[in-house]
mmCIF file of C-alpha atoms in Angstrom:
data_model
loop_
_atom_site.group_PDB
_atom_site.id
_atom_site.type_symbol
_atom_site.label_atom_id
_atom_site.label_comp_id
_atom_site.label_asym_id
_atom_site.label_seq_id
_atom_site.Cartn_x
_atom_site.Cartn_y
_atom_site.Cartn_z
ATOM 1 C CA MET W 128 68.630 81.344 -11.356
ATOM 2 C CA SER W 129 69.555 81.706 -7.737
ATOM 3 C CA ALA W 130 70.732 78.926 -5.486
ATOM 4 C CA GLU W 131 67.497 79.155 -3.490
ATOM 5 C CA GLU W 132 65.365 78.492 -6.623
ATOM 6 C CA LYS W 133 67.537 75.521 -7.578
ATOM 7 C CA ASP W 134 67.025 73.993 -4.115
ATOM 8 C CA GLU W 135 63.227 74.370 -4.459
ATOM 9 C CA GLN W 136 63.230 72.633 -7.881
ATOM 10 C CA ARG W 137 65.309 69.722 -6.567
ATOM 11 C CA GLU W 138 62.974 69.340 -3.584
ATOM 12 C CA ALA W 139 59.861 69.312 -5.856
ATOM 13 C CA ALA W 140 61.386 66.733 -8.217
ATOM 14 C CA HIS W 141 62.310 64.526 -5.272
ATOM 15 C CA HIS W 142 58.758 64.774 -3.880
ATOM 16 C CA THR W 143 57.255 63.844 -7.276
ATOM 17 C CA HIS W 144 59.573 60.835 -7.544
ATOM 18 C CA LYS W 145 58.475 59.624 -4.100
ATOM 19 C CA GLU W 146 54.731 59.906 -5.027
ATOM 20 C CA THR W 147 55.211 58.030 -8.315
ATOM 21 C CA THR W 148 57.069 55.265 -6.577
ATOM 22 C CA GLY W 149 54.239 54.899 -3.994
ATOM 23 C CA ARG W 150 51.567 54.517 -6.692
ATOM 24 C CA GLN W 151 53.635 51.939 -8.491
ATOM 25 C CA ARG W 152 54.063 49.971 -5.312
ATOM 26 C CA LEU W 153 50.280 50.073 -4.674
ATOM 27 C CA LEU W 154 49.478 48.880 -8.194
ATOM 28 C CA ALA W 155 52.091 46.204 -7.981
ATOM 29 C CA GLY W 156 50.475 44.938 -4.782
ATOM 30 C CA LEU W 157 46.995 44.753 -6.325
ATOM 31 C CA TRP W 158 47.730 43.404 -9.806
ATOM 32 C CA PRO W 159 48.229 40.729 -10.809
ATOM 33 C CA PRO W 160 46.234 39.193 -7.941
ATOM 34 C CA ARG W 161 48.015 36.625 -5.853
ATOM 35 C CA ILE W 162 45.626 33.769 -4.871
ATOM 36 C CA SER W 163 46.714 31.070 -2.527
ATOM 37 C CA ARG W 164 45.682 27.436 -2.932
ATOM 38 C CA ALA W 165 43.406 27.602 0.115
ATOM 39 C CA GLN W 166 41.593 30.654 -1.258
ATOM 40 C CA LEU W 167 41.090 28.904 -4.604
ATOM 41 C CA ILE W 168 39.562 25.819 -2.914
ATOM 42 C CA VAL W 169 37.196 27.991 -0.860
ATOM 43 C CA ALA W 170 36.119 29.870 -3.993
ATOM 44 C CA LEU W 171 35.379 26.606 -5.835
ATOM 45 C CA LEU W 172 33.358 25.289 -2.889
ATOM 46 C CA LEU W 173 31.292 28.489 -2.707
ATOM 47 C CA PHE W 174 30.677 28.312 -6.445
ATOM 48 C CA GLY W 175 29.464 24.712 -6.184
ATOM 49 C CA LEU W 176 27.197 25.580 -3.261
ATOM 50 C CA GLY W 177 25.673 28.498 -5.142
ATOM 51 C CA LEU W 178 25.110 26.357 -8.231
ATOM 52 C CA GLY W 179 23.382 23.668 -6.185
ATOM 53 C CA LEU W 180 21.083 26.188 -4.517
ATOM 54 C CA ALA W 181 20.177 27.686 -7.890
ATOM 55 C CA ILE W 182 19.288 24.250 -9.311
ATOM 56 C CA GLN W 183 17.190 23.394 -6.257
ATOM 57 C CA VAL W 184 15.269 26.667 -6.395
ATOM 58 C CA ASN W 185 14.665 26.190 -10.102
ATOM 59 C CA SER W 186 13.401 22.615 -9.658
ATOM 60 C CA THR W 187 11.044 23.532 -6.817
ATOM 61 C CA SER W 188 9.603 26.375 -8.824
ATOM 62 C CA ASP W 189 8.556 24.060 -11.685
ATOM 63 C CA LYS W 190 4.858 23.392 -12.155
ATOM 64 C CA GLY W 191 3.660 20.464 -10.074
ATOM 65 C CA ALA W 192 0.552 18.346 -10.479
ATOM 66 C CA LEU W 193 -1.358 20.461 -7.953
ATOM 67 C CA ARG W 194 0.167 23.846 -8.756
ATOM 68 C CA GLY W 195 -2.853 25.046 -10.705
ATOM 69 C CA ALA W 196 -5.485 23.422 -8.469
ATOM 70 C CA ARG W 197 -8.104 25.548 -6.806
ATOM 71 C CA GLN W 198 -8.138 26.028 -3.061
ATOM 72 C CA GLU W 199 -11.306 23.975 -2.585
ATOM 73 C CA ASP W 200 -9.742 21.119 -4.599
ATOM 74 C CA LEU W 201 -6.646 21.157 -2.420
ATOM 75 C CA VAL W 202 -8.826 21.115 0.700
ATOM 76 C CA ARG W 203 -10.726 18.104 -0.656
ATOM 77 C CA ILE W 204 -7.499 16.209 -1.376
ATOM 78 C CA LEU W 205 -6.194 17.012 2.106
ATOM 79 C CA ASP W 206 -9.445 15.778 3.655
ATOM 80 C CA GLU W 207 -9.136 12.512 1.737
ATOM 81 C CA LEU W 208 -5.594 11.984 3.026
ATOM 82 C CA ASP W 209 -6.811 12.668 6.566
ATOM 83 C CA ASP W 210 -9.609 10.114 6.100
ATOM 84 C CA ARG W 211 -7.138 7.467 4.929
ATOM 85 C CA THR W 212 -4.949 8.131 7.948
ATOM 86 C CA GLN W 213 -7.977 7.830 10.220
ATOM 87 C CA ARG W 214 -8.974 4.486 8.665
ATOM 88 C CA LEU W 215 -5.497 3.094 9.246
ATOM 89 C CA GLU W 216 -5.581 4.292 12.858
ATOM 90 C CA GLU W 217 -8.997 2.666 13.402
ATOM 91 C CA GLU W 218 -7.704 -0.622 11.976
ATOM 92 C CA LYS W 219 -4.721 -0.450 14.323
ATOM 93 C CA GLN W 220 -6.985 0.152 17.324
ATOM 94 C CA ARG W 221 -9.213 -2.768 16.309
ATOM 95 C CA LEU W 222 -6.253 -5.146 16.160
ATOM 96 C CA VAL W 223 -4.979 -3.906 19.512
ATOM 97 C CA ALA W 224 -8.441 -4.483 21.016
ATOM 98 C CA GLN W 225 -8.502 -8.052 19.681
ATOM 99 C CA ARG W 226 -5.135 -8.746 21.222
ATOM 100 C CA SER W 227 -6.309 -7.333 24.558
ATOM 101 C CA GLU W 228 -9.423 -9.530 24.510
ATOM 102 C CA LEU W 229 -7.336 -12.622 23.897
ATOM 103 C CA GLU W 230 -4.971 -11.736 26.721
ATOM 104 C CA SER W 231 -7.690 -10.877 29.253
ATOM 105 C CA SER W 232 -10.422 -13.416 28.427
ATOM 106 C CA SER W 233 -11.018 -16.147 31.007
ATOM 107 C CA ASP W 234 -11.857 -18.602 28.236
ATOM 108 C CA GLN W 235 -9.130 -17.858 25.759
ATOM 109 C CA ALA W 236 -9.949 -20.894 23.607
ATOM 110 C CA GLU W 237 -13.551 -19.739 23.065
ATOM 111 C CA GLU W 238 -12.455 -16.180 22.393
ATOM 112 C CA ALA W 239 -9.882 -17.403 19.898
ATOM 113 C CA ARG W 240 -12.570 -19.487 18.160
ATOM 114 C CA LYS W 241 -14.864 -16.444 17.835
ATOM 115 C CA GLN W 242 -12.090 -14.334 16.408
ATOM 116 C CA THR W 243 -11.134 -17.109 14.002
ATOM 117 C CA LEU W 244 -14.709 -17.336 12.691
ATOM 118 C CA GLU W 245 -14.834 -13.561 12.289
ATOM 119 C CA LYS W 246 -11.526 -13.572 10.491
ATOM 120 C CA GLU W 247 -12.767 -16.366 8.229
ATOM 121 C CA ARG W 248 -15.823 -14.267 7.329
ATOM 122 C CA GLN W 249 -13.676 -11.238 6.590
ATOM 123 C CA LEU W 250 -11.293 -13.256 4.435
ATOM 124 C CA GLY W 251 -14.274 -14.756 2.589
ATOM 125 C CA VAL W 252 -15.459 -11.261 1.714
ATOM 126 C CA LEU W 253 -11.996 -10.263 0.523
ATOM 127 C CA ALA W 254 -11.588 -13.505 -1.451
ATOM 128 C CA GLY W 255 -15.043 -13.124 -2.981
ATOM 129 C CA THR W 256 -16.259 -16.542 -1.818
ATOM 130 C CA VAL W 257 -19.150 -15.124 0.256
ATOM 131 C CA GLY W 258 -21.637 -12.373 -0.418
ATOM 132 C CA ALA W 259 -21.449 -9.011 1.312
ATOM 133 C CA GLN W 260 -23.705 -6.079 2.031
ATOM 134 C CA GLY W 261 -23.296 -2.673 3.598
ATOM 135 C CA PRO W 262 -23.155 1.043 2.818
ATOM 136 C CA GLY W 263 -21.287 2.206 -0.224
ATOM 137 C CA ILE W 264 -21.647 3.635 -3.704
ATOM 138 C CA THR W 265 -22.576 2.658 -7.216
ATOM 139 C CA LEU W 266 -20.572 3.881 -10.185
ATOM 140 C CA THR W 267 -22.006 3.643 -13.676
ATOM 141 C CA ILE W 268 -19.680 4.318 -16.604
ATOM 142 C CA ASN W 269 -21.329 4.891 -19.982
ATOM 143 C CA ASP W 270 -18.954 4.617 -22.913
ATOM 144 C CA PRO W 271 -20.821 5.335 -26.174
ATOM 145 C CA GLN W 272 -17.569 5.951 -28.091
ATOM 146 C CA GLY W 273 -15.860 2.781 -26.864
ATOM 147 C CA ALA W 274 -12.927 4.869 -25.643
ATOM 148 C CA VAL W 275 -12.625 3.383 -22.140
ATOM 149 C CA GLU W 276 -9.827 0.839 -22.026
ATOM 150 C CA ALA W 277 -9.035 -1.904 -19.554
ATOM 151 C CA ASP W 278 -6.345 0.080 -17.770
ATOM 152 C CA ARG W 279 -8.893 2.832 -17.022
ATOM 153 C CA LEU W 280 -11.098 0.346 -15.168
ATOM 154 C CA LEU W 281 -8.033 -0.890 -13.311
ATOM 155 C CA ASP W 282 -7.187 2.681 -12.268
ATOM 156 C CA THR W 283 -10.732 3.026 -10.953
ATOM 157 C CA ILE W 284 -10.355 -0.123 -8.869
ATOM 158 C CA GLN W 285 -7.082 1.145 -7.430
ATOM 159 C CA GLU W 286 -8.657 4.486 -6.462
ATOM 160 C CA LEU W 287 -11.548 2.715 -4.751
ATOM 161 C CA ARG W 288 -9.259 0.366 -2.843
ATOM 162 C CA ALA W 289 -7.101 3.270 -1.718
ATOM 163 C CA ALA W 290 -10.266 4.973 -0.448
ATOM 164 C CA GLY W 291 -11.206 1.953 1.690
ATOM 165 C CA ALA W 292 -13.401 -0.196 -0.571
ATOM 166 C CA GLU W 293 -14.002 -3.587 1.063
ATOM 167 C CA ALA W 294 -15.968 -5.410 -1.660
ATOM 168 C CA ILE W 295 -16.280 -4.568 -5.361
ATOM 169 C CA GLN W 296 -18.366 -6.010 -8.161
ATOM 170 C CA ILE W 297 -18.302 -4.914 -11.821
ATOM 171 C CA ASN W 298 -21.389 -6.012 -13.752
ATOM 172 C CA ASP W 299 -21.594 -9.669 -12.670
ATOM 173 C CA VAL W 300 -17.893 -10.201 -11.872
ATOM 174 C CA ARG W 301 -16.497 -10.107 -8.335
ATOM 175 C CA VAL W 302 -13.246 -8.180 -8.063
ATOM 176 C CA VAL W 303 -10.608 -9.688 -5.767
ATOM 177 C CA ALA W 304 -6.912 -9.208 -5.072
ATOM 178 C CA ASN W 305 -5.695 -11.166 -8.112
ATOM 179 C CA THR W 306 -8.266 -9.813 -10.564
ATOM 180 C CA TYR W 307 -6.824 -8.888 -13.954
ATOM 181 C CA PHE W 308 -8.168 -6.871 -16.891
ATOM 182 C CA SER W 309 -7.588 -7.412 -20.603
ATOM 183 C CA GLU W 310 -8.992 -6.058 -23.848
ATOM 184 C CA VAL W 311 -10.797 -8.094 -26.504
ATOM 185 C CA ASP W 312 -12.770 -7.211 -29.609
ATOM 186 C CA GLY W 313 -15.927 -5.399 -28.616
ATOM 187 C CA GLY W 314 -15.264 -5.141 -24.917
ATOM 188 C CA ILE W 315 -13.116 -5.820 -21.878
ATOM 189 C CA GLN W 316 -12.398 -9.048 -20.055
ATOM 190 C CA ILE W 317 -12.215 -9.310 -16.267
ATOM 191 C CA ASP W 318 -10.513 -12.504 -15.147
ATOM 192 C CA GLY W 319 -11.233 -13.951 -18.581
ATOM 193 C CA LYS W 320 -14.947 -13.047 -18.555
ATOM 194 C CA LYS W 321 -16.098 -10.551 -21.159
ATOM 195 C CA ILE W 322 -18.131 -7.536 -20.064
ATOM 196 C CA ALA W 323 -19.463 -4.613 -22.059
ATOM 197 C CA ALA W 324 -20.483 -1.036 -21.358
ATOM 198 C CA PRO W 325 -22.167 0.349 -19.419
ATOM 199 C CA TYR W 326 -19.809 -0.720 -16.636
ATOM 200 C CA SER W 327 -21.710 -0.934 -13.366
ATOM 201 C CA PHE W 328 -19.659 -0.876 -10.156
ATOM 202 C CA LYS W 329 -21.067 -1.917 -6.780
ATOM 203 C CA VAL W 330 -18.703 -0.878 -4.025
ATOM 204 C CA ILE W 331 -19.050 -1.448 -0.289
ATOM 205 C CA GLY W 332 -17.238 0.983 1.975
ATOM 206 C CA LYS W 333 -17.614 4.368 3.575
ATOM 207 C CA PRO W 334 -19.500 6.507 1.041
ATOM 208 C CA GLN W 335 -18.011 9.721 2.437
ATOM 209 C CA ASP W 336 -14.564 8.417 1.432
ATOM 210 C CA LEU W 337 -15.375 6.589 -1.794
ATOM 211 C CA GLU W 338 -17.228 9.327 -3.654
ATOM 212 C CA PRO W 339 -14.645 12.132 -3.092
ATOM 213 C CA ALA W 340 -11.860 9.743 -4.156
ATOM 214 C CA LEU W 341 -13.449 9.456 -7.590
ATOM 215 C CA ASN W 342 -14.167 13.175 -7.913
ATOM 216 C CA ILE W 343 -10.771 14.617 -6.958
ATOM 217 C CA PRO W 344 -9.164 16.947 -9.561
ATOM 218 C CA GLY W 345 -7.572 14.831 -12.260
ATOM 219 C CA GLY W 346 -9.256 11.728 -10.841
ATOM 220 C CA VAL W 347 -11.392 9.013 -12.352
ATOM 221 C CA VAL W 348 -14.480 11.080 -13.193
ATOM 222 C CA GLN W 349 -12.568 13.914 -14.881
ATOM 223 C CA THR W 350 -10.401 11.475 -16.822
ATOM 224 C CA LEU W 351 -13.426 9.585 -18.102
ATOM 225 C CA GLU W 352 -15.065 12.830 -19.196
ATOM 226 C CA LYS W 353 -11.983 13.662 -21.263
ATOM 227 C CA GLU W 354 -12.442 10.300 -23.020
ATOM 228 C CA GLN W 355 -16.046 11.196 -23.973
ATOM 229 C CA ALA W 356 -17.422 8.814 -21.318
ATOM 230 C CA THR W 357 -19.727 9.681 -18.435
ATOM 231 C CA ALA W 358 -19.513 8.525 -14.835
ATOM 232 C CA VAL W 359 -22.404 8.708 -12.388
ATOM 233 C CA VAL W 360 -21.689 8.156 -8.689
ATOM 234 C CA GLN W 361 -24.479 7.518 -6.192
ATOM 235 C CA ARG W 362 -24.286 6.984 -2.440
ATOM 236 C CA LEU W 363 -26.474 4.260 -0.928
ATOM 237 C CA GLU W 364 -27.065 3.008 2.590
ATOM 238 C CA LYS W 365 -27.175 -0.608 1.415
ATOM 239 C CA ILE W 366 -25.140 -2.172 -1.358
ATOM 240 C CA VAL W 367 -25.423 -5.915 -2.054
ATOM 241 C CA VAL W 368 -22.442 -7.624 -3.653
ATOM 242 C CA ASN W 369 -23.613 -11.104 -4.589
ATOM 243 C CA ALA W 370 -21.258 -12.215 -7.370
ATOM 244 C CA LEU W 371 -19.134 -15.040 -5.959
ATOM 245 C CA ARG W 372 -15.808 -16.607 -6.741
ATOM 246 C CA PRO W 373 -15.339 -20.362 -6.329
ATOM 247 C CA ALA W 374 -13.381 -21.365 -3.250
ATOM 248 C CA LYS W 375 -10.232 -23.129 -4.342
ATOM 249 C CA ARG W 376 -8.433 -25.591 -2.135
ATOM 250 C CA PRO W 377 -4.661 -25.457 -2.566
ATOM 251 C CA ASP W 378 -3.097 -28.582 -4.012
ATOM 252 C CA TYR W 379 0.177 -28.406 -2.133
ATOM 253 C CA ALA W 380 0.116 -25.673 0.494
ATOM 254 C CA ARG W 381 -1.004 -26.642 4.008
ATOM 255 C CA SER W 382 -1.263 -24.693 7.224
ATOM 256 C CA SER W 383 2.013 -24.631 9.116
ATOM 257 C CA SER W 384 0.095 -25.347 12.368
ATOM 258 C CA GLN W 385 -0.903 -28.847 11.177
#
């Protein structure tokens, strides 16, 4: 072998040694990975954030009470909520108007007396000590199987009150704020007075609000039908609520103005 061939072999071996050393240095730089403390904290925070977002998405995708409702049912529920908001706004405007009348009236004492009498009449209706009449609905619940329980009648009262009912009578019992329901053999008691099916409701209020409140999806009417009972709702221009509660005078409480 000539000297020239030996020089070429040495040069090739040196070149190969340099390439192998470069690859080793590259691998050594990549593995094992060197993670600083700051990078580890950032990674843990990102993992926690991703986990939280996944849980939130999963919870919001669960079936809700209205998930399977039809479009027309959702529209009806939305209309009922709008009606409730409107009633609250009308009540606010009425109170503001009363305040303005008191502030602007030349005879404030007479105006205050008129408003006091009106308030007394309204409280009498709410307390059940005076009769009432006006537009509203009747609700007749037939229960041939005896499946309707006291809590179902209470749910019905709550739905009607939420829809703006101002006076309610069930059979011959006036329903007021402290009315309670209980179950006894062969029927249901309202404030200790036994009533039996069919349960006849007389409700004074805005019929356009009261009837849809009972017929909403999953509402009173559908629930009663599942219990083998029937509910018939009828709108009327004049409802008379004539069952009265005795007016009780408090034994100890007195007006703070005395």
